[in-house]
Coordinates of C-alpha atoms and ligand atoms in Angstrom, one line a residue:
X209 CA 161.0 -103.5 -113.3
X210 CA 162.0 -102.6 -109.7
X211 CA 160.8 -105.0 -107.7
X212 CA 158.5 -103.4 -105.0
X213 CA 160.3 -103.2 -100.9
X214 CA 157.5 -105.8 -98.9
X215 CA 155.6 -104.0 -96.0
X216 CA 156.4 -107.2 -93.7
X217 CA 158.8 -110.0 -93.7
X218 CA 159.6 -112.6 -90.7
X219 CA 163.4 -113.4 -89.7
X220 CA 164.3 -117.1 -88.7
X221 CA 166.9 -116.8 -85.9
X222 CA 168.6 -113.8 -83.7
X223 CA 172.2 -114.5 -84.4
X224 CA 174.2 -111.9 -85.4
X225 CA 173.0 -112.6 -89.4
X226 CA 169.2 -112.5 -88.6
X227 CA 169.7 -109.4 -86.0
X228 CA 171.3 -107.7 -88.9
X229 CA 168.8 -108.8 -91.4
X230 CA 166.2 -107.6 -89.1
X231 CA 167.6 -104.4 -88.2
X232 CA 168.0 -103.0 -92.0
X233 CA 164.7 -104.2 -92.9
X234 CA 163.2 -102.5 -90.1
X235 CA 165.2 -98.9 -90.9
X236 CA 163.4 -99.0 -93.9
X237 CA 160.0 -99.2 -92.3
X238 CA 159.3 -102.8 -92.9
X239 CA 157.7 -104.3 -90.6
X240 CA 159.6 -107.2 -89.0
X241 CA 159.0 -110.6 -86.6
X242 CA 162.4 -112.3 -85.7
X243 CA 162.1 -115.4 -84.5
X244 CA 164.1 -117.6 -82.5
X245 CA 163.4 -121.6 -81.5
X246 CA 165.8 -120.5 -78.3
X247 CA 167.1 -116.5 -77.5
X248 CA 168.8 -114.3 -79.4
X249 CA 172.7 -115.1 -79.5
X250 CA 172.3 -118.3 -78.6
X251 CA 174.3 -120.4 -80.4
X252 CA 177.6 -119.7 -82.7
X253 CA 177.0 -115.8 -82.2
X254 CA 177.2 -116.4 -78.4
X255 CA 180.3 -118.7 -78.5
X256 CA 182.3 -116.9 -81.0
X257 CA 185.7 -115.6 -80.6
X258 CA 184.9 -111.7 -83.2
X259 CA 187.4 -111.1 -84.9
X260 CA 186.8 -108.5 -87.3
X261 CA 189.8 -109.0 -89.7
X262 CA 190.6 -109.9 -93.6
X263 CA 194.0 -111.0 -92.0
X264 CA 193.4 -114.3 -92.6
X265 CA 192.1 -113.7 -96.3
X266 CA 193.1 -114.7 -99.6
X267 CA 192.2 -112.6 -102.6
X268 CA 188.8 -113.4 -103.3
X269 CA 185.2 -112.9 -102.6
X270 CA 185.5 -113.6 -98.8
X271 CA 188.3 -111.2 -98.5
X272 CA 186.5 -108.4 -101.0
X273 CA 183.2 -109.0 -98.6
X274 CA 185.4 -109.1 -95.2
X275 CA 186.8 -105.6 -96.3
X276 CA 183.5 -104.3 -96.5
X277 CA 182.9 -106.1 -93.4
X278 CA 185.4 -104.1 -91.4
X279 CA 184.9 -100.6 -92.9
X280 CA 180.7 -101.2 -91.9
X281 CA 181.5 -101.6 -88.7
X282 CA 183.9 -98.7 -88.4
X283 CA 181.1 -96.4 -90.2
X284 CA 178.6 -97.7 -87.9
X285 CA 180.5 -96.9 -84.5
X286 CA 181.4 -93.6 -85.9
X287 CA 177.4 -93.3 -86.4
X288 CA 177.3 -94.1 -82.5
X289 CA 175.0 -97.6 -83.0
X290 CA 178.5 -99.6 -82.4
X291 CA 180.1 -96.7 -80.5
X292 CA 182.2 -98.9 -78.1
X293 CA 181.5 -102.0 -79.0
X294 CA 184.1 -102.1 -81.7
X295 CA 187.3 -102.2 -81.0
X296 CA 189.3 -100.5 -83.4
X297 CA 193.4 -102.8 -83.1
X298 CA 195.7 -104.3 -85.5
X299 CA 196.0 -107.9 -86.1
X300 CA 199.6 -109.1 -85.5
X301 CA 200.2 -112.8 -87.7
X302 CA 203.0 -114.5 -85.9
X303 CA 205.3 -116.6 -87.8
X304 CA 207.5 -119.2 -85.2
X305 CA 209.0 -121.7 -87.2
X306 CA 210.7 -122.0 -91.2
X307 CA 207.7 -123.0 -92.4
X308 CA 205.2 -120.7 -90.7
X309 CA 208.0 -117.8 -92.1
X310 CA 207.5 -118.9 -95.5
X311 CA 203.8 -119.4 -95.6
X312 CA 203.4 -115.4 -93.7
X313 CA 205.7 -114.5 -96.4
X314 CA 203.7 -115.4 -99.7
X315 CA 200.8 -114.4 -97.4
X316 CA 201.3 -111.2 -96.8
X317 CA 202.6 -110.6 -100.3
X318 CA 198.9 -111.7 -101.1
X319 CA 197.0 -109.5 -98.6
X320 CA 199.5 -106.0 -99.8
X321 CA 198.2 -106.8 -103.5
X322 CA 194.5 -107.0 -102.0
X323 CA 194.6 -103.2 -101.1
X324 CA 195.4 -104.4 -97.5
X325 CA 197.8 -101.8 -95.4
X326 CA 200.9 -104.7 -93.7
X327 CA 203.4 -104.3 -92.4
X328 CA 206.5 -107.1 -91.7
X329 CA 208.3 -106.8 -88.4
X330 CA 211.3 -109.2 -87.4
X331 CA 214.6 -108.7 -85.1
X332 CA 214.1 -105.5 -82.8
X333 CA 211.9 -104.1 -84.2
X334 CA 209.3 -106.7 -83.5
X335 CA 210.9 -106.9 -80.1
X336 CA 210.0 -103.0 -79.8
X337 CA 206.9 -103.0 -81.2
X338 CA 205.7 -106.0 -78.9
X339 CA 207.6 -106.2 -75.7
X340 CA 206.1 -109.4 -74.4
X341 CA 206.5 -111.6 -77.5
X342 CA 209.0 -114.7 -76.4
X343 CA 212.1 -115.1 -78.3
X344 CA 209.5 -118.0 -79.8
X345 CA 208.4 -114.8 -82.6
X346 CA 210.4 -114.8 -85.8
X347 CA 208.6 -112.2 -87.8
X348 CA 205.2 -110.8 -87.5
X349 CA 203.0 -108.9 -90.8
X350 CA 201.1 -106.4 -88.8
X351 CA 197.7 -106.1 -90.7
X352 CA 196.5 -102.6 -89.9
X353 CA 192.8 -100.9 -90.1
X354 CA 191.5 -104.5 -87.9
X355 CA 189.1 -104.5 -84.7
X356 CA 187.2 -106.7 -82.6
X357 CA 183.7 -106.9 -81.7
X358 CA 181.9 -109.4 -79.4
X359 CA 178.6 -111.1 -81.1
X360 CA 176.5 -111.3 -78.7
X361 CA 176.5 -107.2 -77.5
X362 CA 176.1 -106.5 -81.5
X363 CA 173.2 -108.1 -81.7
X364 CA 171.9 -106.8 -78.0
X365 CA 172.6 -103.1 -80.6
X366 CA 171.0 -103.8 -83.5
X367 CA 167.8 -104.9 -81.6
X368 CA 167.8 -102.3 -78.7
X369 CA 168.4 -99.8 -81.8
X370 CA 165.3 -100.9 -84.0
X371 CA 163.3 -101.4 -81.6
X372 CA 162.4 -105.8 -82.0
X373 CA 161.5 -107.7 -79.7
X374 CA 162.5 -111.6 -80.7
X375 CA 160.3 -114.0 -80.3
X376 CA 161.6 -116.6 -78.1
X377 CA 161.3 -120.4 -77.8
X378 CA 159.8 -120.2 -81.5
X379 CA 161.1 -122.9 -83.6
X380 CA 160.4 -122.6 -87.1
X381 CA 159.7 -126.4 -88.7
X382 CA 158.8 -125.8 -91.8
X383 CA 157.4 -123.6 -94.6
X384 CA 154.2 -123.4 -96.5
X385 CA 153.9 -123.1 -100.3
X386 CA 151.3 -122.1 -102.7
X387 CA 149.8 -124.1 -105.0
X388 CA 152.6 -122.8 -108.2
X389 CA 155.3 -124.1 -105.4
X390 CA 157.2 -120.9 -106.0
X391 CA 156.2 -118.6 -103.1
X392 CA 156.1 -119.3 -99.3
X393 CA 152.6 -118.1 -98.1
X394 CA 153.8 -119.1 -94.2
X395 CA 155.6 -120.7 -91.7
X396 CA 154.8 -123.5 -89.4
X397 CA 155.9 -122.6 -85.7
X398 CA 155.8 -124.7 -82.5
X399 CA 153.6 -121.6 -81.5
X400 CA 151.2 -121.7 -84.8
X401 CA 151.1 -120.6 -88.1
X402 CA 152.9 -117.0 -89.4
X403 CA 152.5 -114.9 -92.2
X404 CA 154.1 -112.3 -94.2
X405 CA 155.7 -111.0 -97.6
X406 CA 159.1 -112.3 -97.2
X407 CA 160.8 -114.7 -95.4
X408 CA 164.5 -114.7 -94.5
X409 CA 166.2 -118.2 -92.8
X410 CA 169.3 -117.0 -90.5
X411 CA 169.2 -120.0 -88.6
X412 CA 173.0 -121.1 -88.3
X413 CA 173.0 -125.0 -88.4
X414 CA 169.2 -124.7 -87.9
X415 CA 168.9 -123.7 -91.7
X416 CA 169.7 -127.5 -92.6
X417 CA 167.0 -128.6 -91.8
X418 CA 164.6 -125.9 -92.8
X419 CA 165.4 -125.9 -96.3
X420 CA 167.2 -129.1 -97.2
X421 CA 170.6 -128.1 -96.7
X422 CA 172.0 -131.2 -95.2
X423 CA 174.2 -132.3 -97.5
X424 CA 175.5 -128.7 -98.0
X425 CA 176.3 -127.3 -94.1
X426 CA 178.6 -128.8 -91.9
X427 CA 178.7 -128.5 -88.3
X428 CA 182.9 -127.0 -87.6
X429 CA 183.7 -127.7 -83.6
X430 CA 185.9 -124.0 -81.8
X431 CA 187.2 -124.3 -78.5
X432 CA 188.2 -121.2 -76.5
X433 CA 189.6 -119.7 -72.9
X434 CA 188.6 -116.3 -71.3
X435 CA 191.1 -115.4 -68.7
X436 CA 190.7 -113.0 -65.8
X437 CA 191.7 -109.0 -66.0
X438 CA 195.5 -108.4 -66.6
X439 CA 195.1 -104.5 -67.2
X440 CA 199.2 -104.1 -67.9
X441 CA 199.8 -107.1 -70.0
X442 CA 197.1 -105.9 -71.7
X443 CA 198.2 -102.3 -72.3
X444 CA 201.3 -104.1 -73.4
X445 CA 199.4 -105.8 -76.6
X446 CA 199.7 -103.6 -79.2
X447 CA 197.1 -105.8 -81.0
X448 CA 195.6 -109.1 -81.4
X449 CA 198.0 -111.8 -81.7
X450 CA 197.4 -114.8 -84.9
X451 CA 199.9 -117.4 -85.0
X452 CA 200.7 -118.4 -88.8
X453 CA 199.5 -121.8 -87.7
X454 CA 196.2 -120.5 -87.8
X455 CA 196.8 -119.1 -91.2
X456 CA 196.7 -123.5 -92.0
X457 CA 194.0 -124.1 -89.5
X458 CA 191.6 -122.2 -91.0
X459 CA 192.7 -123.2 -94.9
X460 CA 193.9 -119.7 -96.1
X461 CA 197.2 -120.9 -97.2
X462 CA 197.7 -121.5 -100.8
X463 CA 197.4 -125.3 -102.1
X464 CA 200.4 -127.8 -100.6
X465 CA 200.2 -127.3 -97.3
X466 CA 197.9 -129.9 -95.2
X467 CA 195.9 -128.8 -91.8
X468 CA 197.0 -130.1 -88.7
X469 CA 194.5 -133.2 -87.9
X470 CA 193.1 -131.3 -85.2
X471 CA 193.1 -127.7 -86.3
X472 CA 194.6 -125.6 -83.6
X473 CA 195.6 -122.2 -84.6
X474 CA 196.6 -119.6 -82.2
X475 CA 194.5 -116.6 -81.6
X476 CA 195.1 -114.5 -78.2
X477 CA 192.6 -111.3 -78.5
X478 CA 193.6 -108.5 -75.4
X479 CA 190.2 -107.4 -74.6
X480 CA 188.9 -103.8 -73.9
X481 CA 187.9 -105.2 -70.1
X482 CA 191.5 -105.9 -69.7
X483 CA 190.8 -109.8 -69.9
X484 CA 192.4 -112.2 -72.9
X485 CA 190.2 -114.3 -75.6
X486 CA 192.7 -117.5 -76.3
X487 CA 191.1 -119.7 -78.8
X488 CA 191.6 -121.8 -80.6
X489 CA 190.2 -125.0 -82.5
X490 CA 188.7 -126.1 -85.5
X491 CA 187.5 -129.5 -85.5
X492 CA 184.8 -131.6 -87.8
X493 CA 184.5 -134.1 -85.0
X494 CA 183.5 -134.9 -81.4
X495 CA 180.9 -133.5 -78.7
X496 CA 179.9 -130.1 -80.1
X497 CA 179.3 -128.4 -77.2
X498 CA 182.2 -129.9 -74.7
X499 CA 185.7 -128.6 -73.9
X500 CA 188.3 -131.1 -73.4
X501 CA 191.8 -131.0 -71.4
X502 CA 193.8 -131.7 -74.6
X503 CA 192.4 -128.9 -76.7
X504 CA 192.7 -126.5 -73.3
X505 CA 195.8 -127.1 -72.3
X506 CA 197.5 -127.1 -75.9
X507 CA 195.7 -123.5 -76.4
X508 CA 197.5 -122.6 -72.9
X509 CA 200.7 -124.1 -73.5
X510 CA 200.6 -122.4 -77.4
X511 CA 199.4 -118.9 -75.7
X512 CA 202.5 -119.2 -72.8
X513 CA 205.2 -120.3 -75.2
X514 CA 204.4 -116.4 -77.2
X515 CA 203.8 -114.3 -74.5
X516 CA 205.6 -115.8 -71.4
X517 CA 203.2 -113.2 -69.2
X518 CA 200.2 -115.1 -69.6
X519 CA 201.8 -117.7 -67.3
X520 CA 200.4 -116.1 -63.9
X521 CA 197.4 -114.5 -65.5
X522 CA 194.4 -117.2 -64.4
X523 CA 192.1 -118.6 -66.6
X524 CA 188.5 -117.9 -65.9
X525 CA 186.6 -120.4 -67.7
X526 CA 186.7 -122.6 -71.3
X527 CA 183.6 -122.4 -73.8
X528 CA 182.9 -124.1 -77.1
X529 CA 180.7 -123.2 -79.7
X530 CA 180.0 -124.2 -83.3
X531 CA 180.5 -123.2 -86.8
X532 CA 178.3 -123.8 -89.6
X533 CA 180.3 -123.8 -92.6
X534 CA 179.0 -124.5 -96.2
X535 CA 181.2 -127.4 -98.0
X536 CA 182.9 -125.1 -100.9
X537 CA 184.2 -122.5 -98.4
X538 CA 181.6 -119.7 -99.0
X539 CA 178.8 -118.9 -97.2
X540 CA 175.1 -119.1 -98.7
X541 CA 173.5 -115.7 -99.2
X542 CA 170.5 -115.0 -101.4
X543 CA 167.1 -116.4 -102.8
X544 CA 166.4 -119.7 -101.9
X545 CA 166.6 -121.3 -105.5
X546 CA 163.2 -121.8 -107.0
X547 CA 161.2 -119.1 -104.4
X548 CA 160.2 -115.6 -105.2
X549 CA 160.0 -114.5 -101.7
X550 CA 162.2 -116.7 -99.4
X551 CA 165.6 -115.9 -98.6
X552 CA 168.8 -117.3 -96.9
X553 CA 171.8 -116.2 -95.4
X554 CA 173.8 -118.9 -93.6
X555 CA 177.5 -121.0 -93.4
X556 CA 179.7 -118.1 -92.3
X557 CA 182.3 -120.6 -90.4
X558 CA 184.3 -118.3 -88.8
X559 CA 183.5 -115.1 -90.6
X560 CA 180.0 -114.2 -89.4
X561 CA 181.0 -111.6 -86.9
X562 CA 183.2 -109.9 -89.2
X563 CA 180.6 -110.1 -92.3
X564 CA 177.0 -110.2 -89.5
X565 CA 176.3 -106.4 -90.7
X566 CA 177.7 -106.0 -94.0
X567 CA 175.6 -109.2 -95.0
X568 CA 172.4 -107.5 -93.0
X569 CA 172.8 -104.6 -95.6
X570 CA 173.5 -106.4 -98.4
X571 CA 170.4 -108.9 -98.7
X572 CA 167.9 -106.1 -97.4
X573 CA 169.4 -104.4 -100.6
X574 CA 168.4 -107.5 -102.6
X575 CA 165.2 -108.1 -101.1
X576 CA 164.3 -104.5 -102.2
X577 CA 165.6 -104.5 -105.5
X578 CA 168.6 -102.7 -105.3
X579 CA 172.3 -103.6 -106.3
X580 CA 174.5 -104.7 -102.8
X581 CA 177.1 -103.3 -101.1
X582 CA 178.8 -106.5 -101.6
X583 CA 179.0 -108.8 -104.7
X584 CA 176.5 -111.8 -103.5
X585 CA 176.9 -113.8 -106.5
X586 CA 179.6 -115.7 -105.6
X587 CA 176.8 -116.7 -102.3
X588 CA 174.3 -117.2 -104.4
X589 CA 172.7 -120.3 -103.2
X590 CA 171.5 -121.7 -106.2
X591 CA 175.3 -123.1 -107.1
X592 CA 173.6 -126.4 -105.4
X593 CA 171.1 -127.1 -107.3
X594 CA 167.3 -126.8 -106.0
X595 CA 166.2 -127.2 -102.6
X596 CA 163.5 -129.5 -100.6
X597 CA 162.1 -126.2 -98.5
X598 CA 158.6 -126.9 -97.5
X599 CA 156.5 -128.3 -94.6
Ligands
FAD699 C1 184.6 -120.8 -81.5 C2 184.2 -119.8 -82.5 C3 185.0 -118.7 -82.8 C4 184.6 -117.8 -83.8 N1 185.4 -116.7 -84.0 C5 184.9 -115.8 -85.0 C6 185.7 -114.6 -85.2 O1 186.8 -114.4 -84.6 N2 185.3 -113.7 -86.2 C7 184.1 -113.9 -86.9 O2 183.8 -113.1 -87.7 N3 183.4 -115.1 -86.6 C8 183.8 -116.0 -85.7 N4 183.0 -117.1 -85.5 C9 181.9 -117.4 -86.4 C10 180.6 -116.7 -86.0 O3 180.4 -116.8 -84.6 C11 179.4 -117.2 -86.8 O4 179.8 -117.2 -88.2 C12 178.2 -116.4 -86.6 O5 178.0 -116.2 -85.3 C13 177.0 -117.0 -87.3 O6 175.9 -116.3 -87.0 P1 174.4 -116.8 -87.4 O7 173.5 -115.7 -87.0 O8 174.5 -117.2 -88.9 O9 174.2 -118.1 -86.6 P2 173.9 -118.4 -85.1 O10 174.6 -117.5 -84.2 O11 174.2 -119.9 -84.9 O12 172.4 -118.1 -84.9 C14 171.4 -119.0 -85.4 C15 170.1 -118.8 -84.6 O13 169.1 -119.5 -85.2 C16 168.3 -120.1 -84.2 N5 167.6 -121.2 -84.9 C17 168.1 -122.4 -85.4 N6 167.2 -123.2 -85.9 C18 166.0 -122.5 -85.7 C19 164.6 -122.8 -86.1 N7 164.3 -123.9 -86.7 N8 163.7 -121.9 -85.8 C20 164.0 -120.7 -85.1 N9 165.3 -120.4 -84.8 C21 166.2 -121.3 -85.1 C22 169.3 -120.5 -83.2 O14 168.7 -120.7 -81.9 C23 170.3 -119.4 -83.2 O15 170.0 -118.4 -82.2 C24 183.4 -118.0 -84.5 C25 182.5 -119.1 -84.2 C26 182.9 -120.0 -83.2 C27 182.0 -121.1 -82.8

């Protein structure tokens, strides 16, 4: 039997996951509380890089739900609700060195049997195509059909768009059970208790705690650089640039090839305001929320040694954020095991921007008893067993 859409359900954080989650719930009439223990964007959605891209993919379920990812957000600025605030660009994946050559190679090869539209570019015609690529650039795979979209003005969309008002400074610490143990009944807040039919945790790192996910998330470290308006080198990008570093800083490559220790993989974004995003890091260790003048001036030097031009652009100022990833690679998206009303939809790494609406739609669809746009059972969060959630 069908199950029946609830008339009310309360979101647990106003990332980019929970601002989706709460803006298809509440365009289908459900009423909706999002919470937040600090403001909306506050944490990884506000210190991302956002990407929008399968380049980085392998065959597979994140690649399958990035692709979805990407065509959602076209739809929806076609729709108007992310007019301008995606970027529609290709991704251009940089290969430097023999090794970086081979690894774009099989790559590539990868993404083409996917579906995904590349294109390989070496000698001149790289040189046309990209002007103010150094002699550094040995062959690029242009990934076509990409775009770029920062977190923090999608989520400022979905909520201007629906209409919610997120509760701020409302820390969620725990959740109440009935007697069977099988359905929350309410949540403990700093600010009292809350009620409703369904409850959905999109609380980044904060989900750990909430439903005994500790052994499961793990915190990942980004660094990253903004630098002032450069309006012609800018015009000169005919994308965003990935070096195939990044392609092993971020694990896509097949089995064989080991990370660097610190994970720093090359991403320079030309954004629409004329400024760059350089990033950047990936790193399981250290002060989360510090930049250092190692990672910052590797990212430069990297950034220079490609495109020569960045040299006299300044830099306007360094931020870190942090990932949550999940320990097998995949996010968690579905019931909480062993509840009939709680949800979850956390561990996105470095994937929530590009999958923060397509996910929205998806687990609304679930809640409601309907089949989702994207496969979730490879999310399913039950592949780890039960969980302690409860006050
Ligand atoms: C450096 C960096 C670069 C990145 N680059 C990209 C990229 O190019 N492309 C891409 O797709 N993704 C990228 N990401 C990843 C992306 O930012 C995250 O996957 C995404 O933002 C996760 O969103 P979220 O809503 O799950 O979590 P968050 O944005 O972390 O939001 C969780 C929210 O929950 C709240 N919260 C926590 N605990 C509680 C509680 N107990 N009660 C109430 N509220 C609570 C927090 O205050 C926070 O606002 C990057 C991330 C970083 C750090």
């Amino acid at each position: 039997m069908q199950p029946r859409p609830p008339s009310s359900a309360i979101v647990v954080g106003s990332g980019i996951i929970g601002a989706a989650c709460a803006y298809f719930l509440a365009k289908r009439g459900i009423s909706v509380r999002l919470l937040d223990a600090s403001a909306p964007a506050a944490e990884a959605t506000g210190a991302a890089d956002g990407a929008v891209s399968v380049a980085s993919k392998r065959p597979g379920p994140m690649m399958s739900a990035a692709l979805e990812g990407v065509r959602l957000y076209g739809q929806l600025a076609d729709e108007g609700l992310l007019a301008g605030a995606f970027k529609r660009r290709s991704t251009f994946i940089i290969a430097a060195s023999d090794d970086e050559c081979t690894v774009l190679a099989s790559h590539s090869a990868a993404l083409e049997s996917a579906g995904v539209k590349v294109e390989t570019l070496s000698g001149d015609r790289l040189r046309q195509a990209f002007p103010v690529l150094s002699n550094q650039a040995r062959m690029a795979v242009e990934v076509h059909g990409e775009g770029h979209a920062i977190g923090y003005q999608i989520v400022h969309r979905l909520l201007t768009a629906s209409g919610i008002t997120v509760d701020r400074d409302t820390r969620v610490e725990g959740l109440r059970l009935d007697r069977s143990g099988q359905r929350v009944t309410g949540i403990d807040t700093n600010r009292g208790r809350l009620a409703a039919d369904v409850f959905l945790v999109a609380a980044g790192s904060g989900s750990a705690s909430l439903l005994g996910l500790s052994q499961v998330l793990t915190p990942r470290k980004g660094q990253l650089l903004v630098t002032e308006r450069a309006p012609a080198l800018n015009a000169a990008m005919p994308g965003a640039i990935m070096s195939g570093r990044y392609l092993l800083s971020k694990g896509s490559q097949k089995a064989g090839y080991s990370p660097p220790p610190r994970g720093l993989g090359l991403v320079i974004d030309p954004l629409v305001t004329g400024q760059f995003l350089i990033g950047g890091t990936r790193e399981d260790f250290g002060d989360r929320r510090t930049n250092d003048i190692e990672a910052v001036s590797r990212i430069l030097c990297d950034a220079v040694e490609l495109v020569p031009g960045l040299a006299s652009v300044r830099l306007l100022r360094s931020f870190a954020g942090v990932r949550t990833a999940v320990i097998d690679g995949l996010p968690l998206v579905g019931r909480v095991p062993g509840l009939e009303n709680a949800f979850v939809a956390t561990g996105f790494e470095g994937d929530g921007i590009c999958l923060g609406p397509i996910t929205g739609q998806s687990i609304v669809q679930l809640i409601c008893g309907e089949k989702p746009s994207i496969d979730l059972s490879f999310f399913d969060p039950a592949r780890f067993g039960s969980y302690g959630a409860a006050a």
